[in-house]
Amino acid sequence: MVKIIDGKALAKQENEKTAHRVEKLKQKGIVPGLAVILAGEDPASLVYVRNKQRKAEKLGIYSIQKNFPATVDQATLLQTIEALNDDPKVHGILVQEPLPKHLNGQALVAAIDPQKDVDGFHPLNVGKLYNHLPGNYPVACTPRGIITMLDSLNFNYVGAKVAIVGRSILVGRPMQALLINRDATVTMIGRQTPDPAAIIKDADLVIVATGKANFLTASMVKPGAVVIDVGINRTPEGKLVGDVNFEQVKAVASAITPVPGGVGPMTIASLMSQTVDLAEWSLENAKG
Ligand SMILES: NC(=O)C1=CN([C@@H]2O[C@H](COP(=O)(O)OP(=O)(O)OC[C@H]3O[C@@H](n4cnc5c(N)ncnc54)[C@H](OP(=O)(O)O)[C@@H]3O)[C@@H](O)[C@H]2O)C=CC1
Ligand SMILES: Nc1nc(=O)c2c([nH]1)NC[C@@H]1CN(c3ccc(C(=O)N[C@@H](CCC(=O)O)C(=O)O)cc3)C=[N+]21
Ligand SMILES: [Mg+2]
């Protein structure tokens, strides 16, 4: 029997812990704060923004939303980031991806104080993760949430063959780092990869983050593999679907995440807990 990995239930568990940690910080006079910068109207970003606003409010996290039209210029966004870097009420800053093409997203992320980089996208934090350095630093929320899901299955990382489809800074690359740091053998797949089907068919764990509905079909998957679906796509009818043909693949996989109710809620839970991490670390730094 296939196990449907319940992202909503796992997220609820994590959110309860987060709410408790928020309470403890409040007793010390600190309210964890999260600032989100959005330029334009990417549909997946709008889903994300709506859900995390709601969750932050529920958990007692102070949240600020900075919305700009798609025509906003780089200097305005840089000024916004600098003001948030200097705002003591803000512990986490996030710039929504994707950004309109005329903007330099890398430069914006590099302008975020690395200690407020709640997405873990700043080059300093990416470098720490990639080098498997010890210590406290933020890591990308979606891969962090996926690790929580895999841990819940007692997934055996050591020696596991993993195929990751998609190589973005948001998902694929940090996912690769977290998995190689756990001694998995990871193959990255992009548009130019020759014979991706053969690589995927050999994998014990398949993680799909392409933004292409129905990318992964049953015949591509090794029987008993674990399948993680990161994709968020809207059908013409307005339904939310992932990158995996869920009905087909669940007949072959040993465990699979649904969309909605899989990776998405875990991403939000990771974002909330990491906002609290940053607030706690800033308190430790202030003491030390
Ligand atoms: N549920 C959640 O919490 C989150 C969901 N998402 C969703 O996940 C999806 C991916 O997002 P993101 O990582 O930002 O995506 P990007 O659009 O930045 O990257 C897509 C990646 O997929 C690869 N790709 C696309 N088509 C194919 C193909 N046919 N064969 C092989 N590789 C392909 C691209 O390859 P190449 O590099 O060669 O161009 C690229 O690396 C989106 O639907 C997004 O909305 C994203 C973040 C969080
Ligand atoms: N800097 C940055 N960091 C991100 O992590 C980031 C981003 N930009 N841009 C957009 C993508 C997309 N993303 C989602 C997170 C949660 C849901 C989510 O809550 N999904 C619910 C949707 C439920 C519903 O509302 O129907 C689910 O899958 O169950 C969706 C999408 C994060 N992203
Ligand atoms: Mg400053």
Coordinates of C-alpha atoms and ligand atoms in Angstrom, one line a residue:
M1 CA 0.0 0.0 0.0
V2 CA 1.3 3.5 -0.9
K3 CA 1.7 6.0 1.9
I4 CA 0.3 9.4 1.1
I5 CA 2.5 11.8 3.0
D6 CA 0.2 14.2 4.9
G7 CA 2.0 17.6 4.6
K8 CA -0.9 19.3 6.4
A9 CA -0.7 17.1 9.4
L10 CA 3.1 17.3 9.6
A11 CA 2.9 21.1 9.2
K12 CA 0.3 21.3 12.0
Q13 CA 2.8 19.5 14.3
E14 CA 5.6 21.8 13.5
N15 CA 3.3 24.9 13.7
E16 CA 2.3 23.9 17.2
K17 CA 5.9 23.8 18.3
T18 CA 6.5 27.2 16.6
A19 CA 3.5 28.8 18.4
H20 CA 5.0 27.6 21.7
R21 CA 8.4 29.0 20.8
V22 CA 6.8 32.3 19.9
E23 CA 5.1 32.4 23.3
K24 CA 8.5 31.9 25.1
L25 CA 10.1 34.7 23.0
K26 CA 7.2 37.0 23.9
Q27 CA 7.8 36.4 27.6
K28 CA 11.3 37.8 26.9
G29 CA 9.8 40.9 25.2
I30 CA 10.5 39.8 21.6
V31 CA 7.9 39.3 18.8
P32 CA 9.3 37.4 15.9
G33 CA 8.9 39.5 12.7
L34 CA 8.7 38.5 9.0
A35 CA 8.8 40.9 6.0
V36 CA 7.8 39.7 2.5
I37 CA 8.6 41.7 -0.6
L38 CA 6.5 40.9 -3.7
A39 CA 6.8 42.5 -7.1
G40 CA 4.2 41.6 -9.7
E41 CA 1.6 38.8 -9.6
D42 CA 3.1 35.3 -10.1
P43 CA 0.2 32.9 -9.3
A44 CA 2.3 30.5 -7.1
S45 CA 3.7 33.5 -5.2
L46 CA 0.1 34.8 -4.6
V47 CA -0.8 31.4 -3.1
Y48 CA 2.3 31.5 -0.9
V49 CA 1.7 35.1 0.2
R50 CA -1.9 34.5 1.2
N51 CA -1.2 31.3 3.1
K52 CA 1.8 32.6 5.0
Q53 CA 0.1 35.8 6.0
R54 CA -2.7 33.7 7.5
K55 CA -0.3 31.4 9.3
A56 CA 1.9 34.1 10.7
E57 CA -1.1 35.8 12.2
K58 CA -2.3 32.5 13.7
L59 CA 1.1 31.8 15.3
G60 CA 1.6 35.3 16.7
I61 CA 4.4 36.3 14.3
Y62 CA 4.4 40.0 13.3
S63 CA 4.2 40.1 9.5
I64 CA 4.8 42.9 7.0
Q65 CA 3.9 42.7 3.4
K66 CA 5.5 45.1 0.9
N67 CA 3.7 44.8 -2.4
F68 CA 5.0 46.5 -5.6
P69 CA 3.7 46.6 -9.2
A70 CA 5.7 44.5 -11.7
T71 CA 7.1 47.8 -13.0
V72 CA 8.9 48.7 -9.7
D73 CA 12.6 49.6 -10.1
Q74 CA 15.7 48.0 -8.5
A75 CA 16.6 51.1 -6.4
T76 CA 13.2 51.1 -4.7
L77 CA 13.5 47.5 -3.8
L78 CA 17.1 47.9 -2.5
Q79 CA 15.9 50.9 -0.3
T80 CA 13.1 48.7 1.0
I81 CA 15.5 45.9 1.9
E82 CA 17.9 48.3 3.6
A83 CA 15.1 49.8 5.7
L84 CA 14.1 46.3 6.8
N85 CA 17.7 45.3 7.6
D86 CA 17.7 48.2 10.0
D87 CA 14.3 47.5 11.5
P88 CA 14.7 45.7 14.9
K89 CA 11.1 44.4 14.7
V90 CA 12.0 42.4 11.6
H91 CA 13.9 39.1 12.0
G92 CA 13.3 37.6 8.6
I93 CA 13.2 39.1 5.1
L94 CA 12.1 37.3 2.0
V95 CA 11.9 38.5 -1.7
Q96 CA 9.3 36.5 -3.6
E97 CA 10.6 34.6 -6.7
P98 CA 10.1 34.8 -9.6
L99 CA 10.8 38.5 -10.1
P100 CA 10.0 40.6 -13.2
K101 CA 12.8 40.2 -15.8
H102 CA 14.1 43.8 -15.5
L103 CA 15.1 43.3 -11.9
N104 CA 18.4 41.7 -10.6
G105 CA 17.2 39.2 -8.0
Q106 CA 20.7 38.1 -7.1
A107 CA 21.7 41.6 -6.1
L108 CA 18.5 42.0 -4.0
V109 CA 19.2 38.8 -2.1
A110 CA 22.8 39.8 -1.6
A111 CA 21.5 43.1 0.0
I112 CA 19.6 41.2 2.7
D113 CA 21.4 41.0 6.0
P114 CA 22.5 37.3 6.1
Q115 CA 21.2 37.0 9.6
K116 CA 17.8 38.1 8.4
D117 CA 17.8 35.9 5.3
V118 CA 14.8 33.7 6.1
D119 CA 14.9 32.0 2.7
G120 CA 18.5 31.0 3.1
F121 CA 19.3 32.4 -0.4
H122 CA 22.1 34.8 0.5
P123 CA 25.4 33.6 -1.0
L124 CA 27.0 33.4 2.5
N125 CA 24.3 31.1 3.7
V126 CA 24.2 29.1 0.5
G127 CA 28.0 28.7 0.8
K128 CA 27.7 27.5 4.4
L129 CA 25.1 24.9 3.4
Y130 CA 27.1 23.7 0.4
N131 CA 30.2 23.4 2.5
H132 CA 28.3 21.5 5.2
L133 CA 29.5 23.9 7.8
P134 CA 28.4 23.4 11.4
G135 CA 26.5 26.2 13.3
N136 CA 23.3 28.1 13.0
Y137 CA 22.3 29.5 9.6
P138 CA 19.1 29.6 7.6
V139 CA 18.4 27.1 4.7
A140 CA 15.8 27.2 2.0
C141 CA 12.4 26.5 3.4
T142 CA 11.0 24.1 0.8
P143 CA 13.9 21.7 1.0
R144 CA 13.9 22.0 4.7
G145 CA 10.3 21.0 4.8
I146 CA 10.9 18.1 2.5
I147 CA 13.6 16.8 4.9
T148 CA 11.1 16.9 7.7
M149 CA 8.7 14.9 5.5
L150 CA 11.4 12.3 4.6
D151 CA 12.5 12.1 8.3
S152 CA 8.9 11.3 9.2
L153 CA 9.1 8.2 6.9
N154 CA 12.5 7.3 8.5
F155 CA 13.9 7.5 5.0
N156 CA 17.4 6.0 4.8
Y157 CA 19.5 8.7 3.1
V158 CA 22.8 6.9 3.3
G159 CA 23.5 5.3 -0.1
A160 CA 20.0 6.3 -1.5
K161 CA 19.9 7.1 -5.2
V162 CA 18.1 10.4 -5.6
A163 CA 16.9 12.1 -8.8
I164 CA 16.1 15.8 -8.5
V165 CA 14.3 17.3 -11.5
G166 CA 14.8 21.1 -11.5
R167 CA 18.0 23.0 -10.5
S168 CA 16.7 26.3 -9.1
I169 CA 18.2 28.2 -6.3
L170 CA 14.8 28.0 -4.6
V171 CA 14.4 24.2 -4.6
G172 CA 16.7 21.9 -6.6
R173 CA 20.1 23.2 -5.5
P174 CA 19.6 23.5 -1.8
M175 CA 17.7 20.1 -1.9
Q176 CA 20.8 18.6 -3.5
A177 CA 23.1 20.1 -0.7
L178 CA 20.9 18.8 2.1
L179 CA 20.8 15.3 0.6
I180 CA 24.5 15.0 -0.2
N181 CA 25.2 16.3 3.3
R182 CA 23.2 13.2 4.5
D183 CA 25.3 10.9 2.3
A184 CA 22.7 10.3 -0.5
T185 CA 23.9 10.0 -4.1
V186 CA 22.1 12.8 -6.0
T187 CA 21.7 13.3 -9.7
M188 CA 20.4 16.7 -10.9
I189 CA 18.2 16.9 -14.0
G190 CA 17.5 19.9 -16.1
R191 CA 16.2 20.6 -19.6
Q192 CA 19.6 19.6 -21.2
T193 CA 20.0 16.3 -19.4
P194 CA 20.2 13.4 -21.8
D195 CA 17.8 10.6 -21.1
P196 CA 16.3 11.9 -17.8
A197 CA 13.8 9.0 -17.8
A198 CA 16.6 6.5 -17.3
I199 CA 18.0 8.4 -14.3
I200 CA 14.6 8.8 -12.7
K201 CA 13.8 5.1 -13.2
D202 CA 16.9 4.1 -11.2
A203 CA 16.1 6.4 -8.3
D204 CA 14.9 5.4 -4.8
L205 CA 13.7 9.0 -4.3
V206 CA 12.4 11.3 -7.0
I207 CA 11.9 15.0 -6.2
V208 CA 10.2 17.0 -9.0
A209 CA 10.3 20.8 -9.2
T210 CA 9.7 21.8 -12.8
G211 CA 6.5 23.8 -12.8
K212 CA 5.2 21.4 -15.5
A213 CA 1.9 19.6 -14.7
N214 CA 2.0 15.9 -15.3
F215 CA 5.8 15.9 -15.8
L216 CA 6.2 12.6 -13.9
T217 CA 4.2 9.6 -15.1
A218 CA 3.9 6.1 -13.7
S219 CA 6.2 4.4 -16.3
M220 CA 9.1 6.7 -15.3
V221 CA 9.1 5.6 -11.6
K222 CA 10.9 2.6 -10.1
P223 CA 8.3 0.5 -8.1
G224 CA 8.6 1.3 -4.4
A225 CA 10.3 4.7 -4.9
V226 CA 9.4 7.7 -2.8
V227 CA 8.0 10.6 -4.8
I228 CA 8.0 14.3 -3.7
D229 CA 6.0 16.7 -5.8
V230 CA 7.1 20.4 -5.4
G231 CA 5.2 21.8 -8.3
I232 CA 2.4 24.3 -8.0
N233 CA 0.4 24.7 -11.2
R234 CA -3.1 26.0 -12.0
T235 CA -5.2 24.0 -14.5
P236 CA -7.3 26.0 -17.0
E237 CA -10.2 25.1 -14.7
G238 CA -8.4 26.9 -11.8
K239 CA -7.5 23.7 -9.9
L240 CA -4.2 23.5 -8.1
V241 CA -2.0 20.6 -9.3
G242 CA 1.6 19.5 -8.9
D243 CA 4.2 18.2 -11.4
V244 CA 3.3 14.6 -10.8
N245 CA 0.5 12.6 -12.3
F246 CA -0.7 11.7 -8.8
E247 CA -3.4 9.1 -9.7
Q248 CA -0.9 7.2 -11.9
V249 CA 2.2 7.4 -9.8
K250 CA 0.6 6.5 -6.4
A251 CA 0.0 3.0 -7.9
V252 CA 3.8 2.6 -8.3
A253 CA 5.4 4.6 -5.4
S254 CA 5.9 3.4 -1.8
A255 CA 5.2 7.0 -0.6
I256 CA 4.1 10.2 -2.3
T257 CA 3.1 13.8 -1.5
P258 CA -0.2 15.2 -2.8
V259 CA -0.8 18.7 -4.2
P260 CA -2.4 20.5 -2.4
G261 CA -1.6 19.3 1.1
G262 CA 2.0 18.1 0.6
V263 CA 5.1 20.2 0.2
G264 CA 3.3 23.6 0.2
P265 CA 2.1 23.5 3.9
M266 CA 5.5 22.2 4.9
T267 CA 7.2 25.1 3.2
I268 CA 5.1 27.5 5.2
A269 CA 5.7 25.7 8.4
S270 CA 9.5 25.8 7.7
L271 CA 9.3 29.5 7.0
M272 CA 7.5 30.2 10.3
S273 CA 9.9 28.1 12.3
Q274 CA 12.9 29.6 10.6
T275 CA 11.6 33.1 11.3
V276 CA 11.5 32.1 15.0
D277 CA 15.0 30.5 14.7
L278 CA 16.3 33.9 13.4
A279 CA 14.7 35.8 16.3
E280 CA 16.2 33.3 18.8
W281 CA 19.6 33.6 17.2
S282 CA 19.5 37.4 17.2
L283 CA 18.8 37.2 21.0
E284 CA 21.7 34.9 21.5
N285 CA 24.0 37.2 19.5
A286 CA 22.8 40.2 21.5
K287 CA 23.8 38.4 24.7
G288 CA 27.1 37.1 23.5
Ligands
LIG1 N1 5.3 23.9 -2.9 C1 6.2 24.8 -2.6 O1 6.4 25.0 -1.5 C2 7.0 25.4 -3.7 C3 6.6 25.2 -5.0 N2 7.3 25.7 -6.0 C4 6.9 25.4 -7.4 O2 7.8 24.4 -7.9 C5 7.9 24.5 -9.3 C6 9.4 24.8 -9.6 O3 9.8 26.0 -9.1 P1 11.3 26.6 -9.2 O4 12.2 25.6 -8.6 O5 11.3 28.0 -8.7 O6 11.4 26.6 -10.8 P2 12.2 27.3 -11.9 O7 11.2 27.7 -12.9 O8 13.1 28.3 -11.4 O9 13.0 26.1 -12.5 C7 12.5 25.0 -13.1 C8 13.5 23.9 -13.2 O10 12.9 22.8 -13.8 C9 13.7 22.4 -14.9 N3 12.8 21.9 -16.0 C10 11.7 22.5 -16.5 N4 11.2 21.7 -17.4 C11 11.9 20.6 -17.5 C12 11.9 19.4 -18.3 N5 10.9 19.2 -19.2 N6 12.8 18.5 -18.1 C13 13.8 18.7 -17.2 N7 13.9 19.7 -16.4 C14 13.0 20.7 -16.6 C15 14.4 23.6 -15.4 O11 15.6 23.2 -16.1 P3 16.8 24.2 -16.6 O12 17.6 24.5 -15.4 O13 17.6 23.4 -17.5 O14 16.1 25.3 -17.2 C16 14.7 24.3 -14.1 O15 15.9 23.9 -13.5 C17 7.0 25.7 -9.7 O16 5.8 25.1 -10.0 C18 6.8 26.5 -8.4 O17 5.7 27.2 -8.3 C19 8.4 26.4 -5.8 C20 8.9 26.7 -4.6 C21 8.1 26.2 -3.4
LIG2 N1 11.5 33.6 -2.2 C1 10.6 32.7 -2.3 N2 10.5 31.6 -1.5 C2 9.6 30.6 -1.7 O1 9.6 29.6 -0.9 C3 8.7 30.8 -2.8 C4 8.7 31.9 -3.6 N3 9.7 32.8 -3.4 N4 7.9 32.1 -4.6 C5 6.8 31.2 -4.8 C6 7.1 29.8 -4.4 C7 5.9 29.0 -4.3 N5 5.8 28.7 -2.9 C8 4.7 28.1 -2.3 C9 4.6 27.8 -0.9 C10 3.5 27.3 -0.3 C11 2.4 27.0 -1.1 C12 1.2 26.5 -0.4 O2 0.8 26.9 0.6 N6 0.5 25.5 -1.0 C13 -0.7 24.9 -0.5 C14 -1.9 25.6 -1.3 C15 -3.2 25.3 -0.7 C16 -4.2 26.2 -1.3 O3 -4.2 27.5 -1.0 O4 -5.1 25.7 -2.1 C17 -0.7 23.4 -0.8 O5 0.1 23.0 -1.7 O6 -1.4 22.7 -0.1 C18 2.4 27.2 -2.4 C19 3.6 27.8 -3.0 C20 6.9 29.2 -2.2 N7 7.7 29.8 -3.0
MG3 MG 22.4 48.9 7.5

